[in-house]
mmCIF file of C-alpha atoms and ligand atoms in Angstrom:
data_model
loop_
_atom_site.group_PDB
_atom_site.id
_atom_site.type_symbol
_atom_site.label_atom_id
_atom_site.label_comp_id
_atom_site.label_asym_id
_atom_site.label_seq_id
_atom_site.Cartn_x
_atom_site.Cartn_y
_atom_site.Cartn_z
ATOM 1 C CA UNK Y 1 0.058 -0.047 -0.124
ATOM 2 C CA UNK Y 2 1.427 3.205 -1.141
ATOM 3 C CA UNK Y 3 1.936 6.003 1.442
ATOM 4 C CA UNK Y 4 -0.789 8.775 1.702
ATOM 5 C CA UNK Y 5 1.481 11.244 0.163
ATOM 6 C CA UNK Y 6 2.051 8.834 -2.920
ATOM 7 C CA UNK Y 7 -1.426 8.373 -3.477
ATOM 8 C CA UNK Y 8 -3.905 10.427 -5.847
ATOM 9 C CA UNK Y 9 -7.535 11.003 -6.625
ATOM 10 C CA UNK Y 10 -8.538 10.904 -9.913
ATOM 11 C CA UNK Y 11 -10.516 13.888 -11.303
ATOM 12 C CA UNK Y 12 -13.677 13.330 -13.999
ATOM 13 C CA UNK Y 13 -11.295 14.213 -16.874
ATOM 14 C CA UNK Y 14 -8.809 11.692 -16.002
ATOM 15 C CA UNK Y 15 -6.264 13.883 -14.107
ATOM 16 C CA UNK Y 16 -4.610 12.485 -11.241
ATOM 17 C CA UNK Y 17 -4.601 14.823 -8.064
ATOM 18 C CA UNK Y 18 -2.454 14.198 -4.828
ATOM 19 C CA UNK Y 19 -4.466 13.022 -2.154
ATOM 20 C CA UNK Y 20 -2.978 15.570 0.358
ATOM 21 C CA UNK Y 21 -2.586 19.198 -0.636
ATOM 22 C CA UNK Y 22 -0.424 22.158 1.211
ATOM 23 C CA UNK Y 23 -2.524 25.220 1.739
ATOM 24 C CA UNK Y 24 -1.023 28.373 1.858
ATOM 25 C CA UNK Y 25 -3.818 31.181 2.812
ATOM 26 C CA UNK Y 26 -2.409 33.693 5.060
ATOM 27 C CA UNK Y 27 0.888 32.620 4.328
ATOM 28 C CA UNK Y 28 2.686 36.088 3.790
ATOM 29 C CA UNK Y 29 4.400 36.494 0.422
ATOM 30 C CA UNK Y 30 8.146 36.416 0.174
ATOM 31 C CA UNK Y 31 10.560 34.417 2.407
ATOM 32 C CA UNK Y 32 8.120 32.842 4.690
ATOM 33 C CA UNK Y 33 5.663 31.675 1.808
ATOM 34 C CA UNK Y 34 8.730 30.569 -0.173
ATOM 35 C CA UNK Y 35 10.216 28.423 2.432
ATOM 36 C CA UNK Y 36 7.006 27.106 3.858
ATOM 37 C CA UNK Y 37 6.616 26.025 -0.129
ATOM 38 C CA UNK Y 38 9.759 24.539 -0.162
ATOM 39 C CA UNK Y 39 9.472 22.394 3.175
ATOM 40 C CA UNK Y 40 6.382 20.933 1.930
ATOM 41 C CA UNK Y 41 7.839 19.964 -1.057
ATOM 42 C CA UNK Y 42 10.938 18.880 0.527
ATOM 43 C CA UNK Y 43 8.958 16.430 2.509
ATOM 44 C CA UNK Y 44 7.013 14.908 -0.219
ATOM 45 C CA UNK Y 45 4.152 16.909 -0.594
ATOM 46 C CA UNK Y 46 3.212 17.415 -4.491
ATOM 47 C CA UNK Y 47 -0.035 19.413 -4.494
ATOM 48 C CA UNK Y 48 0.108 23.139 -3.344
ATOM 49 C CA UNK Y 49 -3.028 25.378 -2.967
ATOM 50 C CA UNK Y 50 -3.085 29.237 -3.506
ATOM 51 C CA UNK Y 51 -5.294 31.746 -4.917
ATOM 52 C CA UNK Y 52 -4.927 35.243 -6.514
ATOM 53 C CA UNK Y 53 -6.384 36.587 -3.341
ATOM 54 C CA UNK Y 54 -3.595 35.251 -1.080
ATOM 55 C CA UNK Y 55 -0.872 37.487 -2.897
ATOM 56 C CA UNK Y 56 1.741 34.746 -2.462
ATOM 57 C CA UNK Y 57 1.600 33.163 -6.012
ATOM 58 C CA UNK Y 58 5.169 34.691 -6.675
ATOM 59 C CA UNK Y 59 6.580 33.199 -3.842
ATOM 60 C CA UNK Y 60 4.958 29.779 -4.291
ATOM 61 C CA UNK Y 61 6.166 29.655 -7.969
ATOM 62 C CA UNK Y 62 9.469 30.629 -7.004
ATOM 63 C CA UNK Y 63 9.654 27.938 -4.477
ATOM 64 C CA UNK Y 64 8.262 25.466 -7.073
ATOM 65 C CA UNK Y 65 10.890 26.462 -9.714
ATOM 66 C CA UNK Y 66 13.947 26.422 -7.251
ATOM 67 C CA UNK Y 67 12.846 22.880 -6.086
ATOM 68 C CA UNK Y 68 14.336 20.853 -8.914
ATOM 69 C CA UNK Y 69 11.477 18.489 -8.714
ATOM 70 C CA UNK Y 70 10.032 18.275 -12.433
ATOM 71 C CA UNK Y 71 7.075 20.467 -12.848
ATOM 72 C CA UNK Y 72 4.611 17.584 -14.093
ATOM 73 C CA UNK Y 73 5.412 16.086 -10.653
ATOM 74 C CA UNK Y 74 3.519 18.932 -8.836
ATOM 75 C CA UNK Y 75 0.139 19.547 -9.059
ATOM 76 C CA UNK Y 76 -1.020 23.392 -8.564
ATOM 77 C CA UNK Y 77 -4.318 25.180 -7.731
ATOM 78 C CA UNK Y 78 -5.057 28.851 -7.901
ATOM 79 C CA UNK Y 79 -8.308 30.830 -7.733
ATOM 80 C CA UNK Y 80 -9.968 33.347 -9.550
ATOM 81 C CA UNK Y 81 -11.042 36.312 -6.921
ATOM 82 C CA UNK Y 82 -14.434 35.645 -5.612
ATOM 83 C CA UNK Y 83 -15.372 39.516 -6.825
ATOM 84 C CA UNK Y 84 -14.504 38.866 -10.420
ATOM 85 C CA UNK Y 85 -17.616 37.616 -12.267
ATOM 86 C CA UNK Y 86 -17.233 38.720 -15.880
ATOM 87 C CA UNK Y 87 -15.373 37.127 -18.985
ATOM 88 C CA UNK Y 88 -12.773 39.579 -19.412
ATOM 89 C CA UNK Y 89 -11.959 39.706 -15.762
ATOM 90 C CA UNK Y 90 -11.741 36.024 -15.486
ATOM 91 C CA UNK Y 91 -9.416 36.396 -18.589
ATOM 92 C CA UNK Y 92 -7.025 39.178 -17.069
ATOM 93 C CA UNK Y 93 -6.906 37.518 -13.522
ATOM 94 C CA UNK Y 94 -5.804 33.994 -15.035
ATOM 95 C CA UNK Y 95 -3.066 35.780 -17.115
ATOM 96 C CA UNK Y 96 -1.800 37.608 -13.988
ATOM 97 C CA UNK Y 97 -1.979 34.276 -11.707
ATOM 98 C CA UNK Y 98 0.066 32.577 -14.884
ATOM 99 C CA UNK Y 99 2.747 35.455 -14.861
ATOM 100 C CA UNK Y 100 2.850 35.613 -11.010
ATOM 101 C CA UNK Y 101 3.239 31.634 -10.476
ATOM 102 C CA UNK Y 102 5.680 31.675 -13.984
ATOM 103 C CA UNK Y 103 5.428 27.579 -13.766
ATOM 104 C CA UNK Y 104 4.018 27.315 -17.348
ATOM 105 C CA UNK Y 105 0.692 26.311 -16.744
ATOM 106 C CA UNK Y 106 -1.869 25.748 -13.529
ATOM 107 C CA UNK Y 107 -3.167 22.388 -12.598
ATOM 108 C CA UNK Y 108 -6.677 23.449 -11.461
ATOM 109 C CA UNK Y 109 -8.204 26.620 -11.616
ATOM 110 C CA UNK Y 110 -10.950 27.460 -9.210
ATOM 111 C CA UNK Y 111 -13.910 30.332 -8.849
ATOM 112 C CA UNK Y 112 -13.073 31.189 -5.324
ATOM 113 C CA UNK Y 113 -16.635 31.761 -4.214
ATOM 114 C CA UNK Y 114 -20.038 32.189 -5.734
ATOM 115 C CA UNK Y 115 -20.289 35.338 -4.479
ATOM 116 C CA UNK Y 116 -17.729 38.564 -3.559
ATOM 117 C CA UNK Y 117 -16.519 38.074 0.163
ATOM 118 C CA UNK Y 118 -17.779 41.264 0.983
ATOM 119 C CA UNK Y 119 -21.205 40.400 -0.092
ATOM 120 C CA UNK Y 120 -21.882 36.674 0.941
ATOM 121 C CA UNK Y 121 -24.810 35.127 -0.552
ATOM 122 C CA UNK Y 122 -25.296 38.007 -3.489
ATOM 123 C CA UNK Y 123 -27.076 36.543 -6.293
ATOM 124 C CA UNK Y 124 -24.157 36.105 -9.070
ATOM 125 C CA UNK Y 125 -25.786 33.285 -11.133
ATOM 126 C CA UNK Y 126 -25.179 35.131 -14.417
ATOM 127 C CA UNK Y 127 -21.693 35.944 -13.552
ATOM 128 C CA UNK Y 128 -20.929 32.526 -12.511
ATOM 129 C CA UNK Y 129 -22.297 31.458 -15.716
ATOM 130 C CA UNK Y 130 -20.127 34.282 -17.877
ATOM 131 C CA UNK Y 131 -16.913 33.457 -15.616
ATOM 132 C CA UNK Y 132 -17.345 29.449 -16.406
ATOM 133 C CA UNK Y 133 -17.728 30.056 -20.275
ATOM 134 C CA UNK Y 134 -13.942 31.474 -19.809
ATOM 135 C CA UNK Y 135 -12.720 28.490 -17.778
ATOM 136 C CA UNK Y 136 -13.997 26.301 -20.293
ATOM 137 C CA UNK Y 137 -12.120 27.934 -23.011
ATOM 138 C CA UNK Y 138 -8.935 28.157 -20.642
ATOM 139 C CA UNK Y 139 -8.864 24.579 -20.274
ATOM 140 C CA UNK Y 140 -9.622 23.784 -23.896
ATOM 141 C CA UNK Y 141 -6.595 25.977 -24.752
ATOM 142 C CA UNK Y 142 -4.438 23.906 -22.221
ATOM 143 C CA UNK Y 143 -3.543 26.862 -20.090
ATOM 144 C CA UNK Y 144 -5.174 24.904 -16.950
ATOM 145 C CA UNK Y 145 -5.236 21.136 -16.991
ATOM 146 C CA UNK Y 146 -8.608 21.448 -14.897
ATOM 147 C CA UNK Y 147 -11.259 23.595 -13.860
ATOM 148 C CA UNK Y 148 -13.650 23.916 -10.563
ATOM 149 C CA UNK Y 149 -15.325 25.979 -7.975
ATOM 150 C CA UNK Y 150 -15.096 26.782 -4.469
ATOM 151 C CA UNK Y 151 -17.678 27.420 -1.598
ATOM 152 C CA UNK Y 152 -20.284 26.496 -3.804
ATOM 153 C CA UNK Y 153 -23.603 25.137 -2.590
ATOM 154 C CA UNK Y 154 -25.724 22.469 -4.481
ATOM 155 C CA UNK Y 155 -28.111 25.360 -6.092
ATOM 156 C CA UNK Y 156 -24.876 27.073 -6.877
ATOM 157 C CA UNK Y 157 -23.476 23.936 -8.826
ATOM 158 C CA UNK Y 158 -26.837 23.488 -10.460
ATOM 159 C CA UNK Y 159 -26.530 26.544 -12.177
ATOM 160 C CA UNK Y 160 -23.173 25.925 -13.527
ATOM 161 C CA UNK Y 161 -24.463 22.430 -14.649
ATOM 162 C CA UNK Y 162 -27.340 23.593 -16.501
ATOM 163 C CA UNK Y 163 -25.183 25.781 -19.019
ATOM 164 C CA UNK Y 164 -21.772 23.960 -18.672
ATOM 165 C CA UNK Y 165 -20.009 22.073 -21.596
ATOM 166 C CA UNK Y 166 -17.510 21.098 -19.064
ATOM 167 C CA UNK Y 167 -18.550 20.493 -15.519
ATOM 168 C CA UNK Y 168 -16.669 21.560 -12.672
ATOM 169 C CA UNK Y 169 -14.116 18.655 -11.657
ATOM 170 C CA UNK Y 170 -13.612 19.889 -7.999
ATOM 171 C CA UNK Y 171 -15.579 21.723 -5.246
ATOM 172 C CA UNK Y 172 -13.392 23.174 -2.548
ATOM 173 C CA UNK Y 173 -15.378 23.495 0.392
ATOM 174 C CA UNK Y 174 -14.779 24.120 4.332
ATOM 175 C CA UNK Y 175 -14.609 20.557 5.766
ATOM 176 C CA UNK Y 176 -13.408 19.657 9.424
ATOM 177 C CA UNK Y 177 -14.840 17.517 12.468
ATOM 178 C CA UNK Y 178 -18.079 19.057 13.520
ATOM 179 C CA UNK Y 179 -18.525 20.924 10.182
ATOM 180 C CA UNK Y 180 -18.965 18.705 7.150
ATOM 181 C CA UNK Y 181 -21.434 20.155 4.656
ATOM 182 C CA UNK Y 182 -23.198 16.830 4.152
ATOM 183 C CA UNK Y 183 -25.561 17.629 1.800
ATOM 184 C CA UNK Y 184 -22.831 19.518 -0.631
ATOM 185 C CA UNK Y 185 -20.330 16.657 -0.036
ATOM 186 C CA UNK Y 186 -23.274 13.969 -1.001
ATOM 187 C CA UNK Y 187 -24.202 15.837 -4.227
ATOM 188 C CA UNK Y 188 -20.677 16.527 -5.273
ATOM 189 C CA UNK Y 189 -19.583 12.984 -4.792
ATOM 190 C CA UNK Y 190 -22.878 11.545 -6.519
ATOM 191 C CA UNK Y 191 -21.868 13.944 -9.543
ATOM 192 C CA UNK Y 192 -17.911 13.020 -9.879
ATOM 193 C CA UNK Y 193 -17.198 16.283 -8.515
ATOM 194 C CA UNK Y 194 -14.170 15.675 -5.996
ATOM 195 C CA UNK Y 195 -14.512 17.401 -2.804
ATOM 196 C CA UNK Y 196 -11.518 19.147 -1.425
ATOM 197 C CA UNK Y 197 -11.621 19.974 2.420
ATOM 198 C CA UNK Y 198 -10.355 23.467 3.556
ATOM 199 C CA UNK Y 199 -9.414 24.402 6.874
ATOM 200 C CA UNK Y 200 -8.946 20.789 8.090
ATOM 201 C CA UNK Y 201 -7.750 22.014 11.558
ATOM 202 C CA UNK Y 202 -10.451 24.984 11.495
ATOM 203 C CA UNK Y 203 -7.951 27.440 11.121
ATOM 204 C CA UNK Y 204 -6.329 26.354 14.426
ATOM 205 C CA UNK Y 205 -9.621 26.625 16.328
ATOM 206 C CA UNK Y 206 -9.940 22.684 16.691
ATOM 207 C CA UNK Y 207 -6.460 22.298 18.238
ATOM 208 C CA UNK Y 208 -7.337 22.423 21.816
ATOM 209 C CA UNK Y 209 -10.476 19.887 21.697
ATOM 210 C CA UNK Y 210 -10.671 17.393 24.480
ATOM 211 C CA UNK Y 211 -12.820 15.156 22.745
ATOM 212 C CA UNK Y 212 -10.888 14.837 19.450
ATOM 213 C CA UNK Y 213 -7.643 14.826 21.631
ATOM 214 C CA UNK Y 214 -8.788 11.863 23.552
ATOM 215 C CA UNK Y 215 -9.477 9.990 19.921
ATOM 216 C CA UNK Y 216 -6.114 10.944 18.571
ATOM 217 C CA UNK Y 217 -4.575 9.575 22.109
ATOM 218 C CA UNK Y 218 -6.246 6.125 21.562
ATOM 219 C CA UNK Y 219 -4.984 6.141 17.923
ATOM 220 C CA UNK Y 220 -1.419 7.098 19.095
ATOM 221 C CA UNK Y 221 -1.397 10.071 16.675
ATOM 222 C CA UNK Y 222 -1.506 13.528 17.178
ATOM 223 C CA UNK Y 223 -4.880 15.523 17.065
ATOM 224 C CA UNK Y 224 -3.833 17.305 13.708
ATOM 225 C CA UNK Y 225 -3.119 13.942 12.034
ATOM 226 C CA UNK Y 226 -6.676 12.814 13.389
ATOM 227 C CA UNK Y 227 -8.417 16.006 11.818
ATOM 228 C CA UNK Y 228 -6.488 15.547 8.503
ATOM 229 C CA UNK Y 229 -6.866 11.764 8.231
ATOM 230 C CA UNK Y 230 -10.925 12.197 9.240
ATOM 231 C CA UNK Y 231 -11.386 13.910 5.725
ATOM 232 C CA UNK Y 232 -9.436 11.010 3.808
ATOM 233 C CA UNK Y 233 -12.118 8.502 5.403
ATOM 234 C CA UNK Y 234 -14.907 10.362 4.047
ATOM 235 C CA UNK Y 235 -12.898 10.665 -0.026
ATOM 236 C CA UNK Y 236 -12.384 14.478 0.920
ATOM 237 C CA UNK Y 237 -9.002 16.035 -0.083
ATOM 238 C CA UNK Y 238 -7.477 17.574 3.136
ATOM 239 C CA UNK Y 239 -5.763 21.034 2.555
ATOM 240 C CA UNK Y 240 -3.628 21.748 5.760
ATOM 241 C CA UNK Y 241 -1.772 24.874 6.219
ATOM 242 C CA UNK Y 242 1.516 25.200 8.062
ATOM 243 C CA UNK Y 243 4.596 27.693 8.298
ATOM 244 C CA UNK Y 244 6.383 25.298 10.463
ATOM 245 C CA UNK Y 245 8.511 22.611 9.177
ATOM 246 C CA UNK Y 246 7.675 19.817 12.131
ATOM 247 C CA UNK Y 247 3.814 20.611 11.743
ATOM 248 C CA UNK Y 248 4.450 20.317 7.766
ATOM 249 C CA UNK Y 249 5.784 16.905 8.357
ATOM 250 C CA UNK Y 250 3.420 15.645 10.983
ATOM 251 C CA UNK Y 251 0.369 16.614 8.781
ATOM 252 C CA UNK Y 252 1.692 14.463 6.038
ATOM 253 C CA UNK Y 253 1.989 11.304 8.399
ATOM 254 C CA UNK Y 254 -1.427 9.795 7.533
ATOM 255 C CA UNK Y 255 -1.136 6.161 7.260
ATOM 256 C CA UNK Y 256 -3.518 4.648 9.805
ATOM 257 C CA UNK Y 257 -7.152 4.003 9.693
ATOM 258 C CA UNK Y 258 -9.981 5.334 11.633
ATOM 259 C CA UNK Y 259 -12.447 2.615 12.636
ATOM 260 C CA UNK Y 260 -16.132 2.686 11.598
ATOM 261 C CA UNK Y 261 -17.711 3.220 15.105
ATOM 262 C CA UNK Y 262 -14.950 6.029 15.793
ATOM 263 C CA UNK Y 263 -15.714 7.798 12.576
ATOM 264 C CA UNK Y 264 -19.290 7.607 13.403
ATOM 265 C CA UNK Y 265 -18.577 9.364 16.942
ATOM 266 C CA UNK Y 266 -16.718 12.058 15.383
ATOM 267 C CA UNK Y 267 -19.361 12.443 12.313
ATOM 268 C CA UNK Y 268 -21.837 13.492 15.339
ATOM 269 C CA UNK Y 269 -19.714 15.924 16.974
ATOM 270 C CA UNK Y 270 -21.402 18.731 15.267
ATOM 271 C CA UNK Y 271 -21.354 22.184 16.760
ATOM 272 C CA UNK Y 272 -19.703 20.675 19.990
ATOM 273 C CA UNK Y 273 -16.420 21.432 18.322
ATOM 274 C CA UNK Y 274 -16.296 24.703 16.986
ATOM 275 C CA UNK Y 275 -18.596 26.987 15.558
ATOM 276 C CA UNK Y 276 -17.854 28.127 12.210
ATOM 277 C CA UNK Y 277 -17.499 31.834 12.111
HETATM 278 N N1 LIG R 1 -11.407 28.029 -1.005
HETATM 279 C C1 LIG R 1 -11.638 28.858 0.217
HETATM 280 O O1 LIG R 1 -12.185 29.794 0.533
HETATM 281 C C2 LIG R 1 -10.670 28.365 1.425
HETATM 282 C C3 LIG R 1 -10.690 28.985 2.700
HETATM 283 C C4 LIG R 1 -9.813 28.850 3.495
HETATM 284 C C5 LIG R 1 -8.874 28.201 3.619
HETATM 285 N N2 LIG R 1 -8.463 27.631 2.110
HETATM 286 C C6 LIG R 1 -7.258 26.634 1.845
HETATM 287 O O2 LIG R 1 -7.426 25.617 2.886
HETATM 288 C C7 LIG R 1 -6.165 25.657 3.507
HETATM 289 C C8 LIG R 1 -6.161 25.159 5.026
HETATM 290 O O3 LIG R 1 -6.915 26.127 5.617
HETATM 291 P P1 LIG R 1 -6.761 27.021 6.790
HETATM 292 O O4 LIG R 1 -5.154 27.764 6.329
HETATM 293 O O5 LIG R 1 -7.797 27.704 7.062
HETATM 294 O O6 LIG R 1 -5.952 26.207 8.062
HETATM 295 P P2 LIG R 1 -5.955 24.973 8.665
HETATM 296 O O7 LIG R 1 -5.206 24.023 7.870
HETATM 297 O O8 LIG R 1 -6.968 24.403 9.353
HETATM 298 O O9 LIG R 1 -5.108 25.413 10.017
HETATM 299 C C9 LIG R 1 -4.071 25.863 9.913
HETATM 300 C C10 LIG R 1 -3.505 26.672 11.627
HETATM 301 O O10 LIG R 1 -3.085 25.474 12.195
HETATM 302 C C11 LIG R 1 -1.699 25.403 12.528
HETATM 303 N N3 LIG R 1 -1.459 23.992 12.337
HETATM 304 C C12 LIG R 1 -1.121 23.308 11.163
HETATM 305 N N4 LIG R 1 -0.600 22.173 11.673
HETATM 306 C C13 LIG R 1 -0.427 22.290 12.847
HETATM 307 C C14 LIG R 1 0.250 21.062 13.711
HETATM 308 N N5 LIG R 1 0.772 19.877 13.323
HETATM 309 N N6 LIG R 1 0.262 21.572 15.055
HETATM 310 C C15 LIG R 1 -0.084 22.699 15.569
HETATM 311 N N7 LIG R 1 -0.556 23.570 14.703
HETATM 312 C C16 LIG R 1 -0.720 23.269 13.263
HETATM 313 C C17 LIG R 1 -1.164 26.672 11.941
HETATM 314 O O11 LIG R 1 0.022 27.243 12.150
HETATM 315 P P3 LIG R 1 1.145 27.550 11.909
HETATM 316 O O12 LIG R 1 0.535 28.392 10.116
HETATM 317 O O13 LIG R 1 1.664 28.867 12.597
HETATM 318 O O14 LIG R 1 2.175 26.833 11.532
HETATM 319 C C18 LIG R 1 -2.410 27.441 11.512
HETATM 320 O O15 LIG R 1 -2.417 28.264 12.408
HETATM 321 C C19 LIG R 1 -5.655 27.133 3.143
HETATM 322 O O16 LIG R 1 -4.266 27.628 3.662
HETATM 323 C C20 LIG R 1 -5.977 27.281 1.844
HETATM 324 O O17 LIG R 1 -5.095 26.855 0.967
HETATM 325 C C21 LIG R 1 -9.447 27.735 1.171
#
């Protein structure tokens, strides 16, 4: 059996995507982003998740270029800013991300959210349809190897499905013990849309949870390892983030199984773990 770090999921278009991704939100552009991505690559991660909005694409790209790992062995995701909802804007921003990263092509390009972060819930159905039309063109032109969405609920996805020639291959959503968005996850998995789980450690808010700690002790793993493994048990691709080399290593050591009865216990920890927001 291969280690998790060496395993892949396969997207609807046949593209392989490493099962563990490295998140880079809130990692400052410059030395910290550069070193963090280099640590991740040095310790076997082959999947890096960034976004235009994280303002660290240049350092992420430089670390990838300097790593001496062949480009085709690394899977790189970036995202169109959430407020861009028109064809020309999508085109301009993809060009910017390609220039910032400077790694030739992007493996996965996502619409960061169905609405601007400044106006969550705004009806952007028409805009998302227009943006998706450009995503399909960029995919067909080979600028990106796969395309998808993030923070989309079932209705947002159905809106894209209604007009799409090419369906989203990924939906990246918040997913951690106690916050699992089961309706969206089921809809995606039933429709062959890979679910990626962001904030598997609830951006740090889960780290002191006594119930999860107790379960981690039972498995002789750390709490972060149990939390990240939990996503894999649900066929959700985890994207943990850290700037510390020891945490980056720890978060990749996931070669254990959570028993069904323990998974069921963790599944029902809704609201008791941590509130989202
Ligand atoms: N699509 C979206 O809208 C969206 C939204 C949020 C996140 N994301 C993606 O998902 C990624 C992960 O989510 P996230 O950034 O919210 O954070 P996360 O992975 O849930 O948690 C990161 C926090 O946990 C700490 N940490 C990590 N490993 C640890 C360990 N082994 N022991 C102790 N502490 C540890 C980190 O500390 P240090 O950094 O100090 O080491 C950081 O404070 C993001 O970076 C981004 O790529 C996407």
